[in-house]
Tab-separated table of C-alpha atoms in Angstrom:
chain	number	residue	atom	x	y	z
N	1	MET	CA	-3.385	90.830	4.080
N	2	ARG	CA	-6.109	93.293	3.374
N	3	GLY	CA	-5.144	96.038	0.932
N	4	PHE	CA	-2.123	94.239	-0.580
N	5	SER	CA	-1.912	92.829	-4.100
N	6	MET	CA	-0.798	89.248	-3.826
N	7	ILE	CA	1.319	87.204	-6.214
N	8	SER	CA	2.076	83.691	-4.964
N	9	GLY	CA	1.145	84.785	-1.463
N	10	VAL	CA	3.720	87.666	-1.395
N	11	PRO	CA	2.526	91.263	-1.339
N	12	THR	CA	3.755	93.193	-4.376
N	13	ILE	CA	5.570	96.468	-3.850
N	14	PHE	CA	2.782	98.323	-5.613
N	15	GLY	CA	0.201	96.889	-3.147
N	16	ALA	CA	2.429	97.745	-0.226
N	17	VAL	CA	2.882	101.336	-1.428
N	18	LEU	CA	-0.900	101.717	-1.886
N	19	ALA	CA	-1.581	100.378	1.595
N	20	VAL	CA	0.934	102.627	3.257
N	21	SER	CA	-0.141	105.683	1.307
N	22	ALA	CA	-3.728	105.078	2.367
N	23	LEU	CA	-2.574	105.118	6.014
N	24	VAL	CA	-0.628	108.365	5.718
N	25	ALA	CA	-2.841	110.200	3.232
N	26	PRO	CA	-4.233	113.459	4.571
N	27	ALA	CA	-7.904	113.630	5.427
N	28	SER	CA	-10.138	114.706	2.573
N	29	ALA	CA	-10.823	118.408	2.432
N	30	ASP	CA	-14.248	117.686	1.060
N	31	ILE	CA	-16.312	116.184	3.895
N	32	ILE	CA	-19.512	116.688	1.948
N	33	SER	CA	-18.370	114.473	-0.959
N	34	ASP	CA	-16.896	111.926	1.474
N	35	ARG	CA	-20.109	111.520	3.452
N	36	GLN	CA	-22.265	111.432	0.318
N	37	ALA	CA	-20.071	108.711	-1.167
N	38	ASP	CA	-20.367	106.723	2.086
N	39	MET	CA	-24.116	107.116	2.088
N	40	LYS	CA	-24.319	105.902	-1.478
N	41	ALA	CA	-22.104	102.919	-0.615
N	42	MET	CA	-24.387	102.068	2.390
N	43	ALA	CA	-27.494	102.337	0.217
N	44	ALA	CA	-25.922	100.011	-2.365
N	45	ALA	CA	-25.014	97.528	0.371
N	46	ALA	CA	-28.548	97.647	1.794
N	47	LYS	CA	-29.964	97.004	-1.713
N	48	THR	CA	-27.674	93.945	-2.000
N	49	MET	CA	-29.047	92.503	1.258
N	50	ALA	CA	-32.668	93.490	0.383
N	51	GLU	CA	-32.466	91.557	-2.904
N	52	MET	CA	-31.252	88.451	-1.098
N	53	PHE	CA	-34.272	88.689	1.279
N	54	ARG	CA	-36.603	89.232	-1.704
N	55	ASN	CA	-35.097	86.253	-3.493
N	56	PRO	CA	-33.511	83.862	-0.978
N	57	ASP	CA	-32.119	81.686	-3.774
N	58	THR	CA	-29.646	84.551	-4.464
N	59	TYR	CA	-28.297	84.478	-0.894
N	60	SER	CA	-24.680	84.041	-0.543
N	61	SER	CA	-23.035	84.554	2.870
N	62	MET	CA	-19.885	86.207	1.622
N	63	PRO	CA	-21.532	89.014	-0.384
N	64	PHE	CA	-24.184	89.450	2.379
N	65	ALA	CA	-21.401	89.739	5.000
N	66	ALA	CA	-19.454	92.157	2.742
N	67	ALA	CA	-22.531	94.311	2.395
N	68	ALA	CA	-23.102	94.308	6.140
N	69	GLY	CA	-19.441	95.035	6.677
N	70	ALA	CA	-19.553	97.980	4.266
N	71	ILE	CA	-22.342	99.505	6.373
N	72	ALA	CA	-20.591	98.725	9.606
N	73	GLU	CA	-17.353	100.369	8.383
N	74	ARG	CA	-19.146	103.554	7.407
N	75	SER	CA	-21.439	103.928	10.390
N	76	GLY	CA	-20.853	104.528	14.090
N	77	GLU	CA	-18.157	107.083	14.796
N	78	VAL	CA	-17.208	107.312	11.116
N	79	LEU	CA	-20.701	108.422	10.189
N	80	ALA	CA	-20.909	110.730	13.156
N	81	GLY	CA	-17.492	112.242	12.211
N	82	HIS	CA	-18.744	112.976	8.737
N	83	PHE	CA	-21.274	115.379	10.284
N	84	ALA	CA	-18.934	117.170	12.632
N	85	ASP	CA	-18.370	119.906	9.957
N	86	GLY	CA	-19.911	121.129	6.763
N	87	ILE	CA	-23.542	121.115	7.896
N	88	GLU	CA	-23.926	124.710	6.779
N	89	ASP	CA	-22.477	123.953	3.296
N	90	ALA	CA	-25.008	124.593	0.512
N	91	ARG	CA	-24.331	121.172	-0.910
N	92	SER	CA	-25.224	119.494	2.408
N	93	GLU	CA	-28.556	117.828	2.882
N	94	ALA	CA	-28.014	117.776	6.679
N	95	LYS	CA	-30.225	119.756	8.967
N	96	PRO	CA	-28.592	121.986	11.584
N	97	ASP	CA	-30.539	119.922	14.153
N	98	ILE	CA	-27.606	117.511	14.163
N	99	ALA	CA	-25.518	119.940	16.153
N	100	ARG	CA	-28.391	120.615	18.620
N	101	GLU	CA	-29.124	116.881	18.985
N	102	ARG	CA	-25.687	115.529	18.728
N	103	ASP	CA	-26.195	112.726	21.287
N	104	ARG	CA	-29.289	111.442	19.436
N	105	PHE	CA	-27.507	111.602	16.085
N	106	ASP	CA	-24.472	109.777	17.429
N	107	ARG	CA	-26.687	107.092	19.046
N	108	LEU	CA	-28.463	106.492	15.684
N	109	ALA	CA	-25.089	106.229	13.895
N	110	GLU	CA	-23.926	103.683	16.500
N	111	ASP	CA	-27.190	101.736	16.407
N	112	LEU	CA	-26.736	101.506	12.610
N	113	ARG	CA	-23.266	99.980	13.103
N	114	THR	CA	-24.535	97.622	15.779
N	115	TYR	CA	-27.284	96.313	13.424
N	116	ALA	CA	-24.795	95.987	10.553
N	117	ARG	CA	-22.396	94.027	12.730
N	118	ALA	CA	-25.188	91.725	13.867
N	119	LEU	CA	-26.118	91.154	10.146
N	120	ASP	CA	-22.437	90.335	9.410
N	121	ALA	CA	-22.457	87.785	12.250
N	122	ALA	CA	-25.684	86.256	10.917
N	123	ALA	CA	-24.121	85.835	7.513
N	124	LYS	CA	-21.070	84.154	9.034
N	125	ALA	CA	-23.332	81.875	11.117
N	126	ASN	CA	-25.203	80.840	7.934
N	127	PRO	CA	-22.611	80.075	5.266
N	128	GLY	CA	-24.928	77.952	3.126
N	129	ALA	CA	-28.352	78.769	1.841
N	130	MET	CA	-30.546	81.358	3.604
N	131	THR	CA	-32.074	79.459	6.481
N	132	GLU	CA	-35.624	79.857	7.915
N	133	ARG	CA	-33.929	81.059	11.121
N	134	MET	CA	-32.703	84.070	9.140
N	135	ARG	CA	-36.244	84.917	7.953
N	136	MET	CA	-38.999	86.569	9.969
N	137	GLN	CA	-41.907	84.228	10.620
N	138	PRO	CA	-45.584	85.084	10.522
N	139	GLY	CA	-46.824	86.144	13.947
N	140	GLU	CA	-43.355	86.855	15.190
N	141	PRO	CA	-43.325	89.769	17.640
N	142	MET	CA	-41.768	92.899	16.120
N	143	GLY	CA	-39.629	95.389	18.054
N	144	GLY	CA	-38.412	98.753	17.027
N	145	GLY	CA	-40.418	100.976	14.791
N	146	PRO	CA	-39.672	104.508	13.694
N	147	LEU	CA	-39.553	105.799	17.246
N	148	GLY	CA	-38.009	102.783	18.857
N	149	THR	CA	-34.914	101.749	16.883
N	150	HIS	CA	-32.382	102.042	19.691
N	151	VAL	CA	-30.466	98.893	20.437
N	152	ALA	CA	-31.205	97.874	23.988
N	153	LYS	CA	-28.556	95.209	24.268
N	154	ALA	CA	-26.282	94.291	21.384
N	155	SER	CA	-25.871	90.782	22.795
N	156	SER	CA	-29.587	90.106	22.437
N	157	LEU	CA	-29.518	90.816	18.684
N	158	SER	CA	-28.095	87.316	17.913
N	159	SER	CA	-31.529	85.917	18.901
N	160	LEU	CA	-33.358	87.877	16.149
N	161	PRO	CA	-33.739	86.714	12.585
N	162	ALA	CA	-31.392	88.519	10.185
N	163	GLU	CA	-34.393	89.823	8.244
N	164	HIS	CA	-35.682	91.470	11.418
N	165	LEU	CA	-32.303	92.995	12.079
N	166	PHE	CA	-32.300	94.248	8.491
N	167	HIS	CA	-35.610	95.957	8.946
N	168	LEU	CA	-34.446	97.524	12.234
N	169	MET	CA	-31.342	98.720	10.464
N	170	LEU	CA	-33.472	100.291	7.696
N	171	GLN	CA	-35.736	101.894	10.287
N	172	THR	CA	-32.666	103.451	11.938
N	173	CYS	CA	-31.782	104.943	8.517
N	174	THR	CA	-35.341	106.165	8.044
N	175	THR	CA	-35.469	107.655	11.552
N	176	CYS	CA	-32.201	109.508	11.058
N	177	HIS	CA	-33.156	110.828	7.682
N	178	ALA	CA	-36.600	111.947	8.848
N	179	ARG	CA	-35.061	113.819	11.777
N	180	PHE	CA	-31.715	115.087	10.307
N	181	ARG	CA	-32.006	115.262	6.509
N	182	MET	CA	-33.489	118.204	4.592
N	183	GLU	CA	-36.157	117.562	2.002
N	184	ARG	CA	-35.009	118.731	-1.421
């Protein structure tokens, strides 16, 4: 049971109260802080995965899947929703272009979630050591790029090495930041 404290397999009352209060808690009034916290959490998760690709001996499927899951949970419609309001706020680093190019922004947010889910699936399919199938190989054709990060078919992603998916996910972040984030 996610969100419950367990003692001998039985949720404690404290855990149950926390889980229920999280469900009925009002939405945060500070969307800027919420989205910045989510962005920091996604960056930390990406760093976790990057380190495992840099040093494959550190790979562990559970932390890798958790990192991918953290990104998947915060992207897609959650990420898009974080930018529905507060773009004009002085603390915001978002460009007003998001409102003008809402479809493009939402597509990038969804692509990010799709790549993160594919990375989560790759971790679950590789519970032991990082396999060669997870790594990009020399001479392997590359897709994507800063202008071509859109997911053509989510079902085809399972045929790509996890490392390639990771780079496509990072390119999606870079593309979005280049287009929709102000330089400070």
